[in-house]
Short mmCIF file of C-alpha atoms and ligand atoms in Angstrom, two decimals:
data_model
loop_
_atom_site.label_atom_id
_atom_site.label_comp_id
_atom_site.label_asym_id
_atom_site.label_seq_id
_atom_site.Cartn_x
_atom_site.Cartn_y
_atom_site.Cartn_z
CA UNK A 1 102.07 120.34 99.21
CA UNK A 2 104.54 120.95 102.04
CA UNK A 3 107.40 123.17 100.89
CA UNK A 4 110.72 122.47 102.60
CA UNK A 5 112.58 125.62 103.57
CA UNK A 6 116.20 125.25 102.51
CA UNK A 7 118.55 128.19 103.15
CA UNK A 8 120.11 129.33 99.89
CA UNK A 9 123.62 129.23 101.39
CA UNK A 10 123.53 125.43 101.30
CA UNK A 11 125.64 124.24 98.38
CA UNK A 12 123.67 122.86 95.43
CA UNK A 13 124.10 119.22 94.44
CA UNK A 14 126.26 118.48 91.43
CA UNK A 15 124.36 117.71 88.21
CA UNK A 16 125.08 114.01 88.72
CA UNK A 17 123.96 114.04 92.36
CA UNK A 18 120.78 115.93 91.49
CA UNK A 19 119.97 113.44 88.72
CA UNK A 20 120.65 110.54 91.08
CA UNK A 21 118.28 111.98 93.69
CA UNK A 22 115.53 112.31 91.09
CA UNK A 23 116.11 108.71 89.98
CA UNK A 24 116.10 107.62 93.64
CA UNK A 25 112.39 108.46 93.80
CA UNK A 26 111.67 105.26 91.81
CA UNK A 27 110.39 103.29 94.84
CA UNK A 28 107.46 105.72 95.01
CA UNK A 29 106.49 105.03 91.39
CA UNK A 30 103.08 103.45 90.87
CA UNK A 31 104.65 100.33 89.33
CA UNK A 32 104.96 99.32 93.01
CA UNK A 33 101.32 100.05 93.89
CA UNK A 34 99.49 96.82 94.87
CA UNK A 35 96.90 97.37 92.12
CA UNK A 36 99.64 97.65 89.49
CA UNK A 37 101.54 94.67 90.93
CA UNK A 38 98.39 92.57 90.73
CA UNK A 39 97.74 93.81 87.18
CA UNK A 40 101.13 92.83 85.82
CA UNK A 41 101.10 89.47 87.61
CA UNK A 42 97.73 88.44 86.20
CA UNK A 43 95.73 88.82 89.41
CA UNK A 44 93.15 91.33 88.16
CA UNK A 45 89.66 90.42 87.03
CA UNK A 46 88.47 91.46 83.58
CA UNK A 47 86.28 94.09 85.24
CA UNK A 48 89.26 95.52 87.13
CA UNK A 49 91.40 95.77 83.99
CA UNK A 50 88.49 97.38 82.14
CA UNK A 51 87.98 99.78 85.05
CA UNK A 52 91.65 100.76 84.93
CA UNK A 53 91.48 101.42 81.17
CA UNK A 54 88.27 103.48 81.56
CA UNK A 55 89.77 105.57 84.38
CA UNK A 56 93.22 106.06 82.89
CA UNK A 57 91.51 107.40 79.74
CA UNK A 58 90.68 110.51 81.80
CA UNK A 59 94.40 110.95 82.59
CA UNK A 60 95.38 110.47 78.94
CA UNK A 61 92.86 113.04 77.68
CA UNK A 62 94.11 115.54 80.29
CA UNK A 63 97.76 115.37 79.15
CA UNK A 64 97.36 117.63 76.06
CA UNK A 65 95.60 120.27 78.17
CA UNK A 66 98.36 119.99 80.78
CA UNK A 67 101.04 120.42 78.14
CA UNK A 68 99.15 123.30 76.50
CA UNK A 69 99.01 125.01 79.90
CA UNK A 70 102.75 124.58 80.29
CA UNK A 71 103.34 125.98 76.79
CA UNK A 72 101.12 128.97 77.56
CA UNK A 73 103.38 129.76 80.54
CA UNK A 74 106.62 129.31 78.58
CA UNK A 75 108.26 132.29 76.77
CA UNK A 76 111.15 130.18 75.45
CA UNK A 77 110.60 129.27 71.77
CA UNK A 78 113.32 126.60 71.80
CA UNK A 79 111.57 124.81 74.66
CA UNK A 80 108.12 125.20 73.08
CA UNK A 81 109.31 123.84 69.70
CA UNK A 82 110.16 120.53 71.37
CA UNK A 83 107.50 120.42 74.09
CA UNK A 84 104.62 120.87 71.59
CA UNK A 85 105.36 117.39 70.20
CA UNK A 86 103.79 115.97 73.37
CA UNK A 87 100.41 117.39 72.36
CA UNK A 88 100.69 115.85 68.89
CA UNK A 89 101.78 112.51 70.42
CA UNK A 90 98.47 112.40 72.28
CA UNK A 91 96.00 114.22 70.03
CA UNK A 92 97.49 112.95 66.76
CA UNK A 93 97.37 114.79 63.42
CA UNK A 94 96.71 113.99 59.74
CA UNK A 95 99.66 111.55 59.72
CA UNK A 96 99.26 109.86 63.13
CA UNK A 97 96.23 108.65 65.10
CA UNK A 98 97.74 109.81 68.44
CA UNK A 99 97.89 108.19 71.86
CA UNK A 100 94.35 109.09 72.90
CA UNK A 101 92.95 107.17 69.92
CA UNK A 102 95.38 104.32 70.67
CA UNK A 103 94.03 104.30 74.22
CA UNK A 104 90.46 104.00 72.87
CA UNK A 105 91.69 101.03 70.80
CA UNK A 106 93.22 99.58 73.97
CA UNK A 107 89.81 99.83 75.62
CA UNK A 108 88.05 98.25 72.64
CA UNK A 109 90.65 95.46 72.66
CA UNK A 110 89.58 94.89 76.29
CA UNK A 111 85.97 94.48 75.13
CA UNK A 112 84.75 97.98 75.94
CA UNK A 113 82.57 99.95 73.48
CA UNK A 114 84.10 103.19 72.19
CA UNK A 115 81.06 105.11 73.43
CA UNK A 116 81.56 103.93 77.02
CA UNK A 117 85.27 104.82 76.99
CA UNK A 118 84.76 108.28 75.51
CA UNK A 119 81.75 109.06 77.74
CA UNK A 120 84.05 109.04 80.80
CA UNK A 121 81.01 108.10 82.90
CA UNK A 122 83.03 105.42 84.72
CA UNK A 123 85.73 107.83 85.93
CA UNK A 124 85.96 107.60 89.71
CA UNK A 125 85.89 110.82 91.77
CA UNK A 126 89.32 110.06 93.27
CA UNK A 127 90.82 109.60 89.82
CA UNK A 128 89.24 112.81 88.58
CA UNK A 129 90.49 114.79 91.61
CA UNK A 130 94.05 113.47 91.24
CA UNK A 131 94.20 114.18 87.50
CA UNK A 132 92.64 117.62 87.92
CA UNK A 133 95.17 118.38 90.69
CA UNK A 134 97.96 117.63 88.20
CA UNK A 135 96.51 119.78 85.43
CA UNK A 136 95.68 122.65 87.79
CA UNK A 137 99.18 122.50 89.29
CA UNK A 138 100.77 122.91 85.86
CA UNK A 139 98.31 125.67 84.94
CA UNK A 140 99.34 127.87 87.88
CA UNK A 141 102.97 126.78 88.36
CA UNK A 142 105.91 128.17 86.40
CA UNK A 143 106.63 126.29 83.18
CA UNK A 144 109.88 125.10 84.80
CA UNK A 145 107.92 123.49 87.64
CA UNK A 146 105.58 121.99 85.06
CA UNK A 147 108.59 120.41 83.35
CA UNK A 148 109.75 118.88 86.64
CA UNK A 149 106.29 117.41 87.25
CA UNK A 150 106.52 115.34 84.06
CA UNK A 151 109.58 113.45 85.31
CA UNK A 152 107.59 110.49 86.64
CA UNK A 153 108.16 109.30 83.08
CA UNK A 154 111.74 108.58 84.13
CA UNK A 155 110.23 105.30 85.30
CA UNK A 156 107.53 104.81 82.64
CA UNK A 157 109.39 102.73 79.99
CA UNK A 158 109.73 99.87 82.48
CA UNK A 159 106.02 99.81 83.27
CA UNK A 160 105.05 99.86 79.60
CA UNK A 161 107.52 97.07 78.75
CA UNK A 162 106.11 95.01 81.63
CA UNK A 163 102.58 95.33 80.26
CA UNK A 164 103.75 94.41 76.77
CA UNK A 165 105.42 91.24 78.08
CA UNK A 166 102.96 90.22 80.81
CA UNK A 167 99.47 91.05 79.53
CA UNK A 168 99.42 88.49 76.65
CA UNK A 169 100.33 85.76 79.18
CA UNK A 170 97.80 86.73 81.83
CA UNK A 171 94.98 88.33 79.85
CA UNK A 172 94.61 86.33 76.60
CA UNK A 173 91.10 87.78 76.25
CA UNK A 174 92.66 91.17 75.38
CA UNK A 175 93.27 91.57 71.65
CA UNK A 176 97.03 92.14 71.23
CA UNK A 177 96.53 95.16 68.92
CA UNK A 178 95.37 96.97 72.07
CA UNK A 179 98.97 96.95 73.31
CA UNK A 180 99.93 99.41 70.54
CA UNK A 181 99.55 102.21 73.09
CA UNK A 182 102.25 100.84 75.37
CA UNK A 183 104.52 99.97 72.43
CA UNK A 184 104.32 103.53 71.10
CA UNK A 185 104.79 105.07 74.51
CA UNK A 186 108.14 103.41 75.29
CA UNK A 187 110.04 105.45 72.70
CA UNK A 188 107.97 108.60 73.30
CA UNK A 189 108.66 108.43 77.06
CA UNK A 190 112.40 108.00 76.49
CA UNK A 191 112.42 111.05 74.21
CA UNK A 192 110.28 113.15 76.56
CA UNK A 193 112.40 112.29 79.59
CA UNK A 194 115.63 113.19 77.77
CA UNK A 195 114.18 116.65 77.16
CA UNK A 196 112.48 117.09 80.54
CA UNK A 197 115.42 115.81 82.56
CA UNK A 198 117.90 117.99 80.70
CA UNK A 199 115.74 121.06 81.30
CA UNK A 200 115.27 120.23 84.99
CA UNK A 201 118.99 119.72 85.59
CA UNK A 202 119.71 123.00 83.75
CA UNK A 203 117.00 125.12 85.34
CA UNK A 204 116.86 124.05 89.00
CA UNK A 205 120.25 125.43 90.07
CA UNK A 206 120.26 126.37 93.78
CA UNK A 207 119.85 123.77 96.48
CA UNK A 208 116.44 125.21 97.33
CA UNK A 209 115.36 124.90 93.69
CA UNK A 210 116.69 121.34 93.51
CA UNK A 211 114.79 120.40 96.68
CA UNK A 212 111.70 122.00 95.15
CA UNK A 213 112.06 119.80 92.07
CA UNK A 214 112.09 116.72 94.30
CA UNK A 215 108.96 117.95 96.08
CA UNK A 216 107.22 118.45 92.73
CA UNK A 217 108.20 114.96 91.59
CA UNK A 218 106.89 113.55 94.88
CA UNK A 219 103.58 115.41 94.28
CA UNK A 220 103.23 113.90 90.79
CA UNK A 221 104.14 110.44 92.10
CA UNK A 222 101.29 110.84 94.60
CA UNK A 223 98.92 111.81 91.76
CA UNK A 224 99.62 108.48 90.06
CA UNK A 225 99.49 106.53 93.34
CA UNK A 226 96.19 108.13 94.40
CA UNK A 227 94.54 107.22 91.10
CA UNK A 228 95.28 103.56 91.81
CA UNK A 229 94.07 103.93 95.42
CA UNK A 230 90.65 104.97 94.09
CA UNK A 231 90.63 102.06 91.62
CA UNK A 232 91.64 99.64 94.40
CA UNK A 233 88.63 100.63 96.50
CA UNK A 234 86.29 100.34 93.53
CA UNK A 235 87.58 97.30 91.65
CA UNK A 236 89.43 95.19 94.25
CA UNK A 237 87.35 95.89 97.37
CA UNK A 238 84.20 96.59 95.35
CA UNK A 239 83.57 99.68 97.48
CA UNK A 240 83.26 102.58 95.00
CA UNK A 241 82.17 105.94 96.42
CA UNK A 242 78.71 105.75 98.09
CA UNK A 243 78.57 101.96 97.54
CA UNK A 244 76.65 101.57 100.81
CA UNK A 245 74.33 104.55 100.37
CA UNK A 246 70.82 104.03 99.10
CA UNK A 247 69.72 107.17 97.33
CA UNK A 248 69.28 109.10 94.09
CA UNK A 249 73.05 109.07 93.31
CA UNK A 250 73.11 105.27 93.02
CA UNK A 251 71.02 105.06 89.91
O1 LIG B 301 100.77 107.28 78.94
C1 LIG B 301 101.40 108.18 79.72
C2 LIG B 301 101.64 109.47 79.28
O2 LIG B 301 101.23 109.83 78.06
C3 LIG B 301 102.26 110.37 80.14
C4 LIG B 301 102.59 111.80 79.94
C5 LIG B 301 103.53 112.08 81.09
C6 LIG B 301 103.34 113.44 81.71
O3 LIG B 301 103.42 114.44 80.97
O4 LIG B 301 103.15 113.51 82.95
N1 LIG B 301 103.28 111.03 82.04
C7 LIG B 301 102.67 109.99 81.41
C8 LIG B 301 102.44 108.70 81.87
C9 LIG B 301 101.80 107.77 81.00
N2 LIG B 301 101.55 106.49 81.34
C10 LIG B 301 101.63 106.14 82.74
C11 LIG B 301 101.45 104.62 82.89
O5 LIG B 301 101.75 104.08 83.94
O6 LIG B 301 100.95 104.05 81.93
C12 LIG B 301 102.87 106.71 83.34
C13 LIG B 301 102.74 108.24 83.29
C14 LIG B 301 103.89 108.86 84.00
O7 LIG B 301 104.84 108.14 84.38
O8 LIG B 301 103.83 110.08 84.32
#
């Protein structure tokens, strides 16, 4: 990740300007990736949608570990009391199944067996590397930088709402109960972004810190974009890693 060197004597942006510059990163959001555009306009095959669900499961299961890493770096009880909800949102508890289970149900609604989803044997190397880069970044970064890296969810409600409206039209073979994940995530994302954005605007004060927050957001945007690049090669161009190699790996 290239770190821009900004002299500290440069005046920081106002809170409003800083927020606007974070929001202005929207064009880099993966809703604009060709794979995602094809998905939400009904141009993906059943195999490509299933491949996306199988690969994104790896991202979903990594989120609680990412958030636990952030919590382990955070000495502020007030922040932890709110941030810990993200782990429960994904792992669930006695009262709620959690997002990871809802994602399994999404996969089953797409005709995939639970065992195949949970085995993670279909996760592409490029997806794994991108997700691991995100988790490892949050593990070693300050908790404040970890907070900033979650702000791609500024743009998430739109992508979930698009799936909720478009998938039934384009993919009638998907059982509608599978969309529960996206329906639950809209409100969770709004709540998470309210907390994460408020913290980022409060904590990244100098111009150099504000620029750093933008760099971190750009890094996370590239994590999401790179995941779809790997899926594009595999499921649109049918050229998964080593597709043209004859050898023991291609069993
Ligand atoms: O389902 C998603 C989710 O649980 C999270 C957690 C959050 C984070 O902590 O980085 N980001 C995120 C996202 C989810 N869904 C993605 C999608 O396109 O379905 C969007 C993604 C994000 O915008 O970061």
